[in-house]
Coordinates of N, CA, C and O in Angstrom, one line a residue:
M1 N 40.3 4.6 -32.7 CA 40.7 4.6 -31.3 C 39.6 5.3 -30.5 O 39.3 4.8 -29.4
R2 N 39.2 6.4 -31.0 CA 38.2 7.2 -30.3 C 36.9 6.5 -30.2 O 36.2 6.5 -29.2
T3 N 36.5 5.8 -31.2 CA 35.3 5.0 -31.2 C 35.3 3.9 -30.2 O 34.3 3.6 -29.5
I4 N 36.5 3.2 -30.0 CA 36.6 2.2 -29.1 C 36.5 2.7 -27.7 O 35.9 2.1 -26.8
S5 N 37.1 3.9 -27.4 CA 37.0 4.5 -26.1 C 35.6 4.8 -25.7 O 35.1 4.6 -24.6
K6 N 34.8 5.4 -26.7 CA 33.4 5.7 -26.4 C 32.6 4.4 -26.2 O 31.7 4.4 -25.3
S7 N 32.9 3.4 -26.9 CA 32.2 2.2 -26.8 C 32.4 1.5 -25.4 O 31.6 1.0 -24.7
F8 N 33.7 1.6 -25.0 CA 34.1 1.1 -23.7 C 33.4 1.8 -22.6 O 32.9 1.2 -21.6
L9 N 33.4 3.1 -22.7 CA 32.7 4.0 -21.7 C 31.2 3.7 -21.6 O 30.7 3.6 -20.5
L10 N 30.6 3.5 -22.8 CA 29.2 3.1 -22.8 C 28.9 1.8 -22.2 O 28.0 1.6 -21.4
L11 N 29.8 0.8 -22.4 CA 29.7 -0.5 -21.8 C 29.8 -0.4 -20.3 O 29.0 -1.1 -19.6
I12 N 30.7 0.3 -19.8 CA 30.9 0.5 -18.3 C 29.7 1.1 -17.7 O 29.2 0.7 -16.7
F13 N 29.1 2.2 -18.4 CA 27.9 2.8 -17.9 C 26.7 1.8 -17.8 O 26.0 1.8 -16.8
V14 N 26.5 1.1 -18.9 CA 25.4 0.1 -18.9 C 25.6 -0.9 -17.9 O 24.6 -1.3 -17.2
Y15 N 26.8 -1.4 -17.7 CA 27.0 -2.5 -16.6 C 26.7 -1.9 -15.3 O 26.0 -2.6 -14.5
H16 N 27.2 -0.7 -14.9 CA 26.9 -0.2 -13.6 C 25.4 0.3 -13.4 O 24.9 0.1 -12.4
A17 N 24.8 0.7 -14.5 CA 23.4 1.1 -14.4 C 22.5 -0.1 -14.3 O 21.5 0.0 -13.5
F18 N 22.7 -1.2 -15.0 CA 21.8 -2.3 -15.0 C 22.3 -3.6 -14.5 O 21.6 -4.4 -14.0
G19 N 23.6 -3.8 -14.6 CA 24.1 -5.1 -14.2 C 24.4 -5.4 -12.8 O 24.5 -6.5 -12.4
T20 N 24.5 -4.3 -12.0 CA 24.9 -4.6 -10.6 C 23.7 -4.2 -9.6 O 23.9 -4.4 -8.4
S21 N 22.6 -3.8 -10.1 CA 21.5 -3.4 -9.2 C 20.7 -4.6 -8.9 O 20.2 -5.3 -9.8
A22 N 20.4 -4.9 -7.6 CA 19.6 -6.0 -7.2 C 18.1 -5.5 -7.2 O 17.8 -4.3 -6.8
Q23 N 17.2 -6.3 -7.6 CA 15.8 -5.9 -7.7 C 15.0 -6.1 -6.5 O 14.0 -5.5 -6.3
N24 N 15.4 -7.0 -5.6 CA 14.7 -7.4 -4.4 C 13.2 -7.7 -4.7 O 12.3 -7.0 -4.3
I25 N 13.0 -8.8 -5.4 CA 11.7 -9.3 -5.8 C 11.0 -10.1 -4.7 O 11.7 -11.0 -4.1
Q26 N 9.9 -9.7 -4.4 CA 9.1 -10.5 -3.4 C 7.8 -10.9 -4.1 O 6.9 -10.1 -4.4
C27 N 7.7 -12.2 -4.3 CA 6.7 -12.8 -5.1 C 5.9 -13.8 -4.2 O 6.5 -14.7 -3.6
S28 N 4.6 -13.6 -4.1 CA 3.7 -14.5 -3.3 C 3.0 -15.4 -4.3 O 2.2 -14.9 -5.1
I29 N 3.2 -16.7 -4.2 CA 2.4 -17.6 -5.0 C 1.4 -18.4 -4.1 O 1.7 -18.7 -2.9
Q30 N 0.3 -18.5 -4.6 CA -0.8 -19.2 -3.9 C -1.7 -19.8 -4.9 O -1.8 -19.5 -6.1
G31 N -2.5 -20.8 -4.4 CA -3.5 -21.4 -5.3 C -4.2 -22.6 -4.8 O -4.1 -22.9 -3.6
T32 N -4.8 -23.3 -5.7 CA -5.6 -24.4 -5.4 C -5.2 -25.6 -6.2 O -4.9 -25.5 -7.4
V33 N -5.1 -26.8 -5.6 CA -4.7 -28.0 -6.3 C -6.0 -28.9 -6.3 O -6.5 -29.2 -5.2
F34 N -6.4 -29.2 -7.5 CA -7.6 -30.0 -7.7 C -7.4 -31.5 -7.8 O -7.9 -32.2 -8.6
T35 N -6.5 -32.0 -6.9 CA -6.1 -33.4 -6.8 C -6.1 -33.8 -5.4 O -5.3 -33.3 -4.6
P36 N -7.1 -34.5 -4.9 CA -7.2 -34.7 -3.5 C -6.0 -35.4 -2.8 O -5.8 -35.3 -1.6
D37 N -5.3 -36.2 -3.6 CA -4.2 -37.0 -3.0 C -2.9 -36.2 -2.9 O -2.0 -36.6 -2.2
T38 N -2.8 -35.0 -3.5 CA -1.6 -34.3 -3.5 C -1.4 -33.6 -2.1 O -2.2 -32.8 -1.6
K39 N -0.2 -33.9 -1.5 CA 0.1 -33.3 -0.2 C 1.1 -32.2 -0.3 O 1.3 -31.5 0.7
S40 N 1.9 -32.2 -1.4 CA 3.0 -31.2 -1.5 C 3.2 -30.8 -3.0 O 2.8 -31.6 -3.9
L41 N 3.8 -29.7 -3.2 CA 4.3 -29.2 -4.5 C 5.8 -29.1 -4.4 O 6.3 -28.7 -3.3
Y42 N 6.5 -29.2 -5.5 CA 8.0 -29.0 -5.5 C 8.2 -27.7 -6.4 O 7.6 -27.6 -7.5
L43 N 9.0 -26.8 -5.9 CA 9.3 -25.6 -6.5 C 10.8 -25.6 -6.9 O 11.7 -25.8 -6.1
F44 N 11.1 -25.5 -8.2 CA 12.4 -25.5 -8.8 C 12.6 -24.3 -9.6 O 11.7 -23.7 -10.1
K45 N 13.9 -23.8 -9.7 CA 14.2 -22.8 -10.7 C 14.2 -23.6 -12.0 O 14.8 -24.7 -12.2
A46 N 13.6 -23.0 -13.0 CA 13.4 -23.7 -14.3 C 14.7 -23.9 -15.0 O 14.8 -24.8 -15.9
T47 N 15.7 -23.1 -14.7 CA 17.0 -23.3 -15.4 C 17.9 -24.3 -14.8 O 19.0 -24.6 -15.3
D48 N 17.6 -24.8 -13.6 CA 18.4 -25.8 -12.9 C 18.1 -27.2 -13.4 O 17.0 -27.5 -14.0
D49 N 19.1 -28.0 -13.3 CA 18.9 -29.4 -13.6 C 18.2 -30.1 -12.4 O 18.8 -30.3 -11.4
F50 N 16.9 -30.3 -12.6 CA 16.1 -30.7 -11.4 C 16.5 -32.1 -10.9 O 16.0 -32.5 -9.8
R51 N 17.3 -32.9 -11.6 CA 17.8 -34.1 -11.1 C 18.7 -33.9 -9.9 O 18.8 -34.8 -9.0
F52 N 19.4 -32.8 -9.9 CA 20.4 -32.5 -8.9 C 20.2 -31.3 -8.1 O 20.9 -31.0 -7.1
A53 N 19.2 -30.5 -8.5 CA 19.0 -29.1 -7.9 C 18.3 -29.2 -6.5 O 17.5 -30.1 -6.2
D54 N 18.6 -28.2 -5.7 CA 17.8 -28.0 -4.5 C 16.4 -27.5 -4.9 O 16.2 -26.9 -5.9
F55 N 15.4 -27.9 -4.1 CA 14.0 -27.4 -4.3 C 13.4 -27.2 -3.0 O 13.8 -27.6 -2.0
E56 N 12.3 -26.4 -3.1 CA 11.4 -26.1 -2.0 C 10.2 -27.1 -2.0 O 9.6 -27.3 -3.1
K57 N 9.9 -27.7 -0.9 CA 8.7 -28.5 -0.8 C 7.6 -27.6 -0.1 O 7.7 -27.2 1.0
I58 N 6.5 -27.4 -0.9 CA 5.4 -26.5 -0.4 C 4.3 -27.4 0.0 O 3.8 -28.2 -0.8
P59 N 3.8 -27.3 1.3 CA 2.7 -28.2 1.7 C 1.4 -27.7 1.1 O 1.1 -26.5 0.9
V60 N 0.5 -28.7 0.8 CA -0.8 -28.5 0.3 C -1.8 -28.9 1.4 O -1.8 -30.0 1.9
V61 N -2.5 -27.9 1.9 CA -3.4 -28.1 3.0 C -4.9 -27.8 2.6 O -5.2 -26.7 2.1
N62 N -5.7 -28.8 2.7 CA -7.1 -28.7 2.2 C -7.2 -28.2 0.8 O -8.0 -27.4 0.4
G63 N -6.3 -28.7 -0.1 CA -6.3 -28.3 -1.5 C -5.7 -27.0 -1.8 O -5.7 -26.5 -2.9
N64 N -5.2 -26.2 -0.8 CA -4.6 -24.9 -1.0 C -3.2 -24.8 -0.6 O -2.7 -25.6 0.2
F65 N -2.4 -23.9 -1.2 CA -1.0 -23.7 -0.9 C -0.7 -22.2 -1.0 O -1.4 -21.4 -1.7
A66 N 0.4 -21.9 -0.3 CA 0.9 -20.5 -0.4 C 2.4 -20.5 -0.1 O 2.9 -21.4 0.8
Y67 N 3.2 -19.7 -0.7 CA 4.6 -19.6 -0.5 C 5.2 -18.3 -1.0 O 4.6 -17.6 -1.9
E68 N 6.2 -17.8 -0.3 CA 6.8 -16.5 -0.6 C 8.2 -16.8 -1.2 O 9.0 -17.5 -0.7
I69 N 8.4 -16.2 -2.4 CA 9.7 -16.2 -3.0 C 10.4 -14.9 -2.9 O 9.9 -13.9 -3.3
H70 N 11.6 -14.9 -2.3 CA 12.4 -13.6 -2.2 C 13.7 -13.8 -3.0 O 14.4 -14.8 -2.8
A71 N 13.9 -12.9 -4.0 CA 15.0 -13.1 -4.9 C 15.5 -11.7 -5.3 O 14.8 -10.7 -5.2
D72 N 16.8 -11.8 -5.9 CA 17.4 -10.5 -6.3 C 17.2 -10.4 -7.8 O 17.4 -9.3 -8.4
V73 N 16.9 -11.5 -8.5 CA 16.7 -11.4 -10.0 C 15.4 -12.1 -10.4 O 15.0 -13.0 -9.7
Q74 N 14.9 -11.6 -11.5 CA 13.7 -12.3 -12.0 C 14.1 -13.4 -12.9 O 15.0 -13.3 -13.7
E75 N 13.5 -14.6 -12.7 CA 13.9 -15.8 -13.4 C 12.7 -16.8 -13.4 O 11.7 -16.6 -12.7
A76 N 12.7 -17.8 -14.3 CA 11.7 -18.7 -14.4 C 11.8 -19.8 -13.3 O 12.8 -20.2 -13.0
Y77 N 10.6 -20.1 -12.8 CA 10.4 -21.2 -11.8 C 9.4 -22.2 -12.4 O 8.6 -21.9 -13.3
M78 N 9.4 -23.4 -11.8 CA 8.3 -24.3 -12.1 C 7.8 -25.0 -10.8 O 8.6 -25.4 -9.9
L79 N 6.5 -25.2 -10.8 CA 5.8 -26.0 -9.8 C 5.4 -27.4 -10.3 O 4.9 -27.5 -11.4
I80 N 5.7 -28.4 -9.5 CA 5.4 -29.7 -9.9 C 4.6 -30.4 -8.8 O 5.0 -30.3 -7.6
L81 N 3.5 -31.1 -9.1 CA 2.8 -31.8 -8.1 C 3.6 -33.0 -7.6 O 4.3 -33.7 -8.4
E82 N 3.7 -33.2 -6.3 CA 4.5 -34.2 -5.8 C 4.1 -35.6 -6.3 O 5.0 -36.4 -6.6
D83 N 2.8 -35.9 -6.5 CA 2.4 -37.2 -7.0 C 3.0 -37.4 -8.4 O 3.5 -38.5 -8.7
Q84 N 2.9 -36.4 -9.3 CA 3.5 -36.6 -10.6 C 5.0 -36.7 -10.6 O 5.6 -37.5 -11.3
W85 N 5.7 -36.0 -9.7 CA 7.1 -36.1 -9.6 C 7.5 -37.5 -9.2 O 8.4 -38.1 -9.8
L86 N 6.8 -38.1 -8.2 CA 7.1 -39.4 -7.7 C 6.8 -40.5 -8.8 O 7.5 -41.5 -8.8
D87 N 5.8 -40.2 -9.6 CA 5.5 -41.2 -10.7 C 6.5 -41.1 -11.9 O 6.5 -41.9 -12.7
G88 N 7.3 -40.0 -11.9 CA 8.3 -39.8 -12.9 C 7.7 -39.2 -14.2 O 8.4 -39.1 -15.2
A89 N 6.5 -38.7 -14.2 CA 5.9 -38.1 -15.4 C 5.1 -36.9 -14.9 O 4.2 -37.0 -14.2
F90 N 5.6 -35.7 -15.3 CA 5.0 -34.5 -14.8 C 4.9 -33.4 -15.8 O 5.6 -33.4 -16.8
V91 N 3.9 -32.5 -15.6 CA 3.8 -31.3 -16.5 C 3.9 -30.1 -15.5 O 3.0 -29.8 -14.7
P92 N 5.1 -29.4 -15.6 CA 5.3 -28.3 -14.6 C 4.5 -27.1 -15.0 O 4.2 -26.9 -16.2
A93 N 4.1 -26.3 -14.0 CA 3.5 -25.0 -14.2 C 4.7 -24.0 -14.1 O 5.3 -23.9 -13.1
I94 N 5.0 -23.5 -15.3 CA 6.2 -22.6 -15.4 C 5.7 -21.1 -15.3 O 4.7 -20.7 -15.9
F95 N 6.5 -20.3 -14.5 CA 6.1 -18.9 -14.3 C 7.4 -18.2 -14.0 O 8.4 -18.7 -13.6
F96 N 7.3 -16.8 -14.0 CA 8.4 -15.9 -13.6 C 8.0 -15.3 -12.3 O 6.9 -14.9 -12.1
N97 N 9.0 -15.2 -11.4 CA 8.8 -14.5 -10.1 C 8.7 -13.0 -10.3 O 9.7 -12.4 -10.6
E98 N 7.6 -12.5 -10.3 CA 7.3 -11.1 -10.4 C 6.9 -10.5 -9.0 O 6.3 -11.3 -8.3
S99 N 7.2 -9.3 -8.7 CA 6.8 -8.7 -7.5 C 5.2 -8.7 -7.4 O 4.6 -8.4 -8.4
G100 N 4.7 -9.1 -6.3 CA 3.2 -9.2 -6.2 C 2.8 -10.7 -6.0 O 3.5 -11.5 -5.6
Q101 N 1.5 -10.9 -6.3 CA 0.9 -12.2 -6.1 C 0.7 -12.9 -7.5 O 0.3 -12.3 -8.5
I102 N 0.8 -14.2 -7.5 CA 0.5 -15.0 -8.6 C -0.4 -16.2 -8.1 O -0.1 -16.8 -7.1
H103 N -1.5 -16.4 -8.8 CA -2.5 -17.4 -8.4 C -2.4 -18.5 -9.4 O -2.4 -18.3 -10.6
F104 N -2.6 -19.8 -8.8 CA -2.5 -21.0 -9.7 C -3.8 -21.8 -9.4 O -4.3 -21.9 -8.3
D105 N -4.3 -22.4 -10.4 CA -5.2 -23.6 -10.3 C -4.6 -24.7 -11.0 O -4.3 -24.7 -12.2
L106 N -4.2 -25.8 -10.2 CA -3.4 -26.9 -10.7 C -4.3 -28.2 -10.7 O -4.9 -28.5 -9.7
Y107 N -4.2 -28.9 -11.8 CA -4.9 -30.2 -12.0 C -4.0 -31.3 -12.3 O -2.9 -31.0 -12.8
D108 N -4.4 -32.5 -12.0 CA -3.5 -33.6 -12.3 C -3.8 -34.1 -13.7 O -4.9 -33.7 -14.3
S109 N -3.0 -35.0 -14.3 CA -3.2 -35.6 -15.6 C -4.5 -36.3 -15.6 O -4.8 -37.0 -14.6
P110 N -5.3 -36.4 -16.6 CA -5.2 -35.8 -17.9 C -5.7 -34.4 -18.0 O -5.8 -33.8 -19.0
D111 N -6.2 -33.9 -16.9 CA -6.8 -32.5 -16.8 C -5.8 -31.4 -16.7 O -6.2 -30.3 -16.6
D112 N -4.5 -31.7 -16.8 CA -3.5 -30.7 -16.5 C -3.4 -29.6 -17.6 O -2.8 -28.6 -17.4
S113 N -4.1 -29.8 -18.7 CA -4.2 -28.8 -19.7 C -5.1 -27.6 -19.2 O -5.0 -26.5 -19.8
G114 N -5.8 -27.9 -18.2 CA -6.6 -26.8 -17.6 C -5.9 -26.0 -16.5 O -6.5 -25.1 -15.9
N115 N -4.6 -26.2 -16.3 CA -3.8 -25.5 -15.3 C -3.9 -24.0 -15.7 O -3.6 -23.6 -16.8
L116 N -4.1 -23.2 -14.7 CA -4.2 -21.7 -14.9 C -3.1 -21.1 -14.0 O -3.0 -21.4 -12.8
V117 N -2.4 -20.1 -14.5 CA -1.4 -19.3 -13.8 C -1.9 -17.9 -13.9 O -2.2 -17.4 -14.9

C-alpha cells in the first residue's frame, strides 16, 4: 500500500512539473525554393491527416519564403511545394518546431534529394 502511495505521489509530481507547462515556442522558418514555378508552400502538422487538416499557405516571393510558427508544444511539421501537392505526388520536408530559426533549401523532383533543412 505504501509503495502505491509513493508511486501515485511521484506521478502527480511529474504531471505537474512537466505535463502542464506550456513552452511558448517561437520558430522562424525561412528559405529558398529552387523551382521557378512554385508560388506557395503548404505547412501541415506531420501528425495530422493532411487530406482533412487545416494548413497554412506560405507565399514564395522571388524564390524565397518566411513564416513564424507560434506553438505551446514541440511537434513535427512538414512543408510541401504547392506544385507537388497539386500534382498529387510530393516529398515533404519534415522538421520540428524549435525556438529560433530554421533554414530550408527546397528543390523539386527529381532533385528533391538535395533538400536541406
